[in-house]
Amino acid sequence: MNQTDATRGRFITFEGIDGAGKSTHIGYVTSLLKGAGKRVVSTREPGGTPLGEKLRDLVLHEKMHLETEALIMFASRREHVAQVVEPAIARGDWVLSDRFTDASFAYQGGGRGLDRAKLDALEQWVHPHLQPDLTLLFDVPLDVARARLSATRALDKFEMEQADFFARVRGEYLRRAAESNGRIVVIDSTQTIDEVRAALQAALESWL
Ligand SMILES: Nc1ncnc2c1ncn2[C@@H]1O[C@H](COP(=O)(O)OP(=O)(O)OP(=O)(O)O)[C@@H](O)[C@H]1O
Ligand SMILES: [Mg+2]
């Protein structure tokens, strides 16, 4: 992106296992940023475009080969980056995305065991020059996330996976956070919603 930092928007992604609290806190981060005078675009993956939402429905509910799953995730992402994320950042908006490429590494890579080199290649193909400016990783043990989720709604294909799958997903997220040079900030999501909000405010302080 050949834009100066002053006119360019920012890209913030929300990550974590199912039920960790991503969707709950996007609204709060939106209000913090709007309070600081930013224009905010809130979006999600898989999805974020009309075609992407159709792909989301397929990938969350149909059984398929794990590489098909990864390819659909990145096909949805290609559309999302081109139609939503890059135009918004270019016009100076702040984009908040409920999941992005870290989720592919965590679920298809960590969870399902897809070779990381294949995910690296897809990332290079689909967004070679774009990375989140900040990623908020909502970290919570599986049993806490599961208890929160089952109270709310029917589970999708991923949410019905076993505990060891989520342990691998969570482990891969934390491994990436440790290697991210500060891009990925781990938020302890076992805390109360008010405590999580305080942690988010602290994580965003230098941006507000
Ligand atoms: N810190 C918290 N304390 C108590 N309950 C919480 C907390 N954070 C979220 N919840 C509740 O947990 C449930 C799951 O949260 P949420 O839908 O935000 O998770 P998510 O990360 O978006 O999950 P998914 O990946 O399945 O979309 C919701 O009912 C939400 O109200
Ligand atoms: Mg959610």
CSV table of C-alpha atoms and ligand atoms in Angstrom, one decimal:
chain,number,residue,atom,x,y,z
A,1,MET,CA,0.0,0.0,0.0
A,2,ASN,CA,1.6,3.3,-1.1
A,3,GLN,CA,-0.3,5.5,1.1
A,4,THR,CA,1.1,7.6,3.9
A,5,ASP,CA,0.3,6.5,7.4
A,6,ALA,CA,-1.7,9.6,8.1
A,7,THR,CA,-4.4,9.1,5.4
A,8,ARG,CA,-4.5,5.3,5.5
A,9,GLY,CA,-7.0,3.5,7.7
A,10,ARG,CA,-6.1,0.6,10.0
A,11,PHE,CA,-7.0,-3.1,9.9
A,12,ILE,CA,-7.8,-4.8,13.2
A,13,THR,CA,-8.7,-8.5,13.4
A,14,PHE,CA,-10.5,-10.4,16.2
A,15,GLU,CA,-9.4,-14.0,16.7
A,16,GLY,CA,-9.9,-16.9,19.2
A,17,ILE,CA,-11.7,-20.3,19.4
A,18,ASP,CA,-15.5,-20.5,19.0
A,19,GLY,CA,-17.2,-18.8,22.0
A,20,ALA,CA,-14.1,-16.9,23.0
A,21,GLY,CA,-15.9,-13.5,22.8
A,22,LYS,CA,-14.9,-12.0,19.5
A,23,SER,CA,-18.4,-11.0,18.3
A,24,THR,CA,-19.3,-9.7,21.8
A,25,HIS,CA,-16.5,-7.2,21.8
A,26,ILE,CA,-16.4,-5.9,18.3
A,27,GLY,CA,-19.2,-3.5,19.2
A,28,TYR,CA,-17.3,-2.2,22.1
A,29,VAL,CA,-14.1,-1.6,20.0
A,30,THR,CA,-16.3,0.1,17.4
A,31,SER,CA,-17.6,2.5,20.0
A,32,LEU,CA,-14.1,3.2,21.3
A,33,LEU,CA,-12.8,4.0,17.8
A,34,LYS,CA,-15.8,6.1,16.9
A,35,GLY,CA,-15.4,8.0,20.1
A,36,ALA,CA,-11.9,8.8,18.9
A,37,GLY,CA,-13.3,10.1,15.6
A,38,LYS,CA,-12.5,7.1,13.3
A,39,ARG,CA,-14.9,5.8,10.6
A,40,VAL,CA,-15.3,2.1,11.3
A,41,VAL,CA,-16.3,-0.8,9.0
A,42,SER,CA,-17.2,-3.9,10.8
A,43,THR,CA,-17.0,-7.2,8.9
A,44,ARG,CA,-16.3,-10.9,9.2
A,45,GLU,CA,-14.8,-14.1,7.8
A,46,PRO,CA,-15.6,-16.3,6.2
A,47,GLY,CA,-18.0,-13.9,4.6
A,48,GLY,CA,-18.0,-10.2,4.5
A,49,THR,CA,-19.3,-10.0,0.9
A,50,PRO,CA,-22.4,-11.5,-0.7
A,51,LEU,CA,-20.4,-14.2,-2.4
A,52,GLY,CA,-18.3,-14.7,0.7
A,53,GLU,CA,-21.5,-15.2,2.8
A,54,LYS,CA,-22.5,-18.0,0.4
A,55,LEU,CA,-19.1,-19.6,0.8
A,56,ARG,CA,-19.4,-19.2,4.5
A,57,ASP,CA,-22.6,-21.2,4.5
A,58,LEU,CA,-20.9,-24.0,2.5
A,59,VAL,CA,-17.8,-24.2,4.6
A,60,LEU,CA,-19.5,-24.1,8.0
A,61,HIS,CA,-22.1,-26.8,7.1
A,62,GLU,CA,-20.8,-29.2,4.4
A,63,LYS,CA,-18.4,-32.0,4.9
A,64,MET,CA,-15.4,-31.6,2.6
A,65,HIS,CA,-11.7,-32.4,2.1
A,66,LEU,CA,-9.5,-30.3,4.4
A,67,GLU,CA,-7.8,-28.6,1.4
A,68,THR,CA,-11.1,-27.8,-0.1
A,69,GLU,CA,-12.0,-26.2,3.1
A,70,ALA,CA,-8.8,-24.1,3.2
A,71,LEU,CA,-9.2,-23.1,-0.5
A,72,ILE,CA,-12.8,-21.9,0.1
A,73,MET,CA,-11.7,-19.9,3.1
A,74,PHE,CA,-9.1,-18.2,1.0
A,75,ALA,CA,-11.5,-17.8,-1.9
A,76,SER,CA,-13.9,-16.0,0.4
A,77,ARG,CA,-10.9,-13.9,1.7
A,78,ARG,CA,-9.8,-12.9,-1.8
A,79,GLU,CA,-13.2,-11.4,-2.4
A,80,HIS,CA,-13.3,-9.8,1.0
A,81,VAL,CA,-9.9,-8.2,0.7
A,82,ALA,CA,-10.6,-6.8,-2.8
A,83,GLN,CA,-14.1,-5.6,-2.2
A,84,VAL,CA,-14.2,-4.5,1.4
A,85,VAL,CA,-10.9,-4.4,3.3
A,86,GLU,CA,-8.5,-2.7,0.9
A,87,PRO,CA,-11.0,-0.1,-0.4
A,88,ALA,CA,-12.0,0.8,3.2
A,89,ILE,CA,-8.4,1.2,4.4
A,90,ALA,CA,-7.5,3.2,1.3
A,91,ARG,CA,-10.3,5.7,2.0
A,92,GLY,CA,-9.1,6.1,5.6
A,93,ASP,CA,-11.6,3.8,7.4
A,94,TRP,CA,-10.8,1.5,10.2
A,95,VAL,CA,-11.7,-2.1,9.4
A,96,LEU,CA,-12.6,-4.5,12.2
A,97,SER,CA,-12.8,-8.1,11.0
A,98,ASP,CA,-14.2,-11.0,13.0
A,99,ARG,CA,-11.5,-13.5,12.0
A,100,PHE,CA,-8.9,-13.3,9.2
A,101,THR,CA,-5.9,-15.4,8.1
A,102,ASP,CA,-4.7,-16.3,11.6
A,103,ALA,CA,-7.9,-18.3,11.8
A,104,SER,CA,-6.8,-20.4,8.8
A,105,PHE,CA,-3.5,-21.1,10.3
A,106,ALA,CA,-5.2,-22.0,13.6
A,107,TYR,CA,-8.1,-24.1,12.3
A,108,GLN,CA,-7.0,-25.6,9.0
A,109,GLY,CA,-3.3,-25.7,10.1
A,110,GLY,CA,-3.3,-26.3,13.9
A,111,GLY,CA,-6.8,-28.0,14.1
A,112,ARG,CA,-6.8,-30.1,11.0
A,113,GLY,CA,-3.1,-30.5,10.4
A,114,LEU,CA,-2.9,-28.9,6.9
A,115,ASP,CA,0.8,-28.3,6.0
A,116,ARG,CA,1.8,-24.8,7.0
A,117,ALA,CA,3.7,-24.2,3.8
A,118,LYS,CA,0.4,-24.5,1.9
A,119,LEU,CA,-1.2,-21.9,4.1
A,120,ASP,CA,1.8,-19.7,3.6
A,121,ALA,CA,1.5,-20.0,-0.1
A,122,LEU,CA,-2.3,-19.2,0.0
A,123,GLU,CA,-1.6,-16.1,2.2
A,124,GLN,CA,1.1,-15.0,-0.3
A,125,TRP,CA,-1.3,-15.4,-3.2
A,126,VAL,CA,-4.4,-13.7,-1.6
A,127,HIS,CA,-2.9,-10.8,0.4
A,128,PRO,CA,0.8,-10.5,-0.2
A,129,HIS,CA,1.0,-6.9,0.9
A,130,LEU,CA,-1.7,-6.8,3.6
A,131,GLN,CA,-1.4,-7.8,7.2
A,132,PRO,CA,-3.5,-6.7,10.2
A,133,ASP,CA,-2.1,-3.7,12.0
A,134,LEU,CA,-3.3,-5.3,15.2
A,135,THR,CA,-4.9,-8.6,16.1
A,136,LEU,CA,-6.8,-9.1,19.3
A,137,LEU,CA,-6.7,-12.8,20.3
A,138,PHE,CA,-9.4,-13.7,22.8
A,139,ASP,CA,-7.9,-16.5,24.7
A,140,VAL,CA,-10.0,-18.9,26.8
A,141,PRO,CA,-9.9,-22.5,27.8
A,142,LEU,CA,-12.2,-24.8,25.8
A,143,ASP,CA,-14.5,-25.7,28.6
A,144,VAL,CA,-15.3,-22.0,29.3
A,145,ALA,CA,-15.9,-21.2,25.7
A,146,ARG,CA,-18.1,-24.3,25.3
A,147,ALA,CA,-20.2,-23.5,28.3
A,148,ARG,CA,-20.8,-20.0,26.9
A,149,LEU,CA,-21.7,-21.2,23.4
A,150,SER,CA,-24.0,-24.0,24.3
A,151,ALA,CA,-26.1,-21.6,26.3
A,152,THR,CA,-26.8,-19.5,23.1
A,153,ARG,CA,-27.3,-21.5,19.9
A,154,ALA,CA,-27.0,-24.6,17.8
A,155,LEU,CA,-23.4,-25.5,16.9
A,156,ASP,CA,-21.9,-25.4,13.4
A,157,LYS,CA,-19.4,-28.0,11.9
A,158,PHE,CA,-16.4,-26.5,13.6
A,159,GLU,CA,-18.1,-26.0,16.9
A,160,MET,CA,-19.0,-29.7,17.0
A,161,GLU,CA,-15.3,-30.7,16.9
A,162,GLN,CA,-13.7,-32.5,19.9
A,163,ALA,CA,-11.7,-31.0,22.7
A,164,ASP,CA,-8.3,-32.0,21.2
A,165,PHE,CA,-9.1,-30.1,18.0
A,166,PHE,CA,-9.7,-26.9,19.9
A,167,ALA,CA,-6.6,-27.5,22.1
A,168,ARG,CA,-4.6,-27.6,18.8
A,169,VAL,CA,-6.4,-24.5,17.5
A,170,ARG,CA,-5.8,-22.6,20.7
A,171,GLY,CA,-2.2,-23.7,20.8
A,172,GLU,CA,-1.5,-22.6,17.2
A,173,TYR,CA,-3.1,-19.2,17.9
A,174,LEU,CA,-0.9,-18.8,21.0
A,175,ARG,CA,2.2,-19.9,19.1
A,176,ARG,CA,1.5,-17.3,16.4
A,177,ALA,CA,1.0,-14.7,19.0
A,178,ALA,CA,4.4,-15.4,20.6
A,179,GLU,CA,6.1,-15.1,17.2
A,180,SER,CA,4.1,-12.0,16.0
A,181,ASN,CA,6.4,-9.2,17.3
A,182,GLY,CA,3.5,-7.6,19.1
A,183,ARG,CA,1.0,-7.7,16.3
A,184,ILE,CA,-1.2,-10.3,18.1
A,185,VAL,CA,-2.2,-9.1,21.6
A,186,VAL,CA,-3.6,-11.9,23.8
A,187,ILE,CA,-6.7,-10.9,25.8
A,188,ASP,CA,-7.6,-13.1,28.8
A,189,SER,CA,-11.2,-13.8,27.9
A,190,THR,CA,-11.9,-15.7,31.2
A,191,GLN,CA,-12.3,-12.3,32.7
A,192,THR,CA,-15.7,-10.5,33.1
A,193,ILE,CA,-16.9,-8.5,30.1
A,194,ASP,CA,-16.0,-5.3,31.9
A,195,GLU,CA,-12.5,-6.5,32.6
A,196,VAL,CA,-12.1,-7.6,29.0
A,197,ARG,CA,-13.2,-4.1,27.9
A,198,ALA,CA,-10.6,-2.6,30.1
A,199,ALA,CA,-8.0,-4.9,28.5
A,200,LEU,CA,-9.2,-3.9,25.0
A,201,GLN,CA,-9.0,-0.2,25.9
A,202,ALA,CA,-5.4,-0.7,27.2
A,203,ALA,CA,-4.5,-2.6,24.0
A,204,LEU,CA,-5.9,0.2,21.8
A,205,GLU,CA,-4.6,3.1,23.9
A,206,SER,CA,-1.9,4.1,21.5
A,207,TRP,CA,-4.3,4.1,18.6
A,208,LEU,CA,-7.0,6.3,20.2
B,1,LIG,N1,-16.1,-12.3,29.2
B,1,LIG,C1,-17.3,-12.9,29.1
B,1,LIG,N2,-17.9,-13.4,30.2
B,1,LIG,C2,-19.1,-14.0,30.1
B,1,LIG,N3,-19.7,-14.3,29.0
B,1,LIG,C3,-19.1,-13.9,27.9
B,1,LIG,C4,-17.9,-13.2,27.8
B,1,LIG,N4,-17.5,-13.0,26.6
B,1,LIG,C5,-18.5,-13.5,25.8
B,1,LIG,N5,-19.4,-14.1,26.6
B,1,LIG,C6,-20.6,-14.8,26.1
B,1,LIG,O1,-20.2,-16.0,25.5
B,1,LIG,C7,-20.9,-16.3,24.3
B,1,LIG,C8,-20.0,-16.4,23.1
B,1,LIG,O2,-19.4,-15.1,22.8
B,1,LIG,P1,-19.2,-14.6,21.3
B,1,LIG,O3,-20.4,-15.0,20.5
B,1,LIG,O4,-18.8,-13.2,21.4
B,1,LIG,O5,-18.0,-15.6,20.9
B,1,LIG,P2,-17.3,-15.6,19.5
B,1,LIG,O6,-15.8,-15.6,19.8
B,1,LIG,O7,-17.8,-14.6,18.6
B,1,LIG,O8,-17.7,-17.1,19.0
B,1,LIG,P3,-17.9,-17.7,17.5
B,1,LIG,O9,-16.5,-18.0,17.0
B,1,LIG,O10,-18.6,-19.0,17.7
B,1,LIG,O11,-18.6,-16.7,16.7
B,1,LIG,C9,-22.0,-15.2,24.2
B,1,LIG,O12,-23.2,-15.6,24.7
B,1,LIG,C10,-21.4,-14.0,25.0
B,1,LIG,O13,-22.4,-13.2,25.6
B,2,MG,MG,-18.8,-14.8,16.8
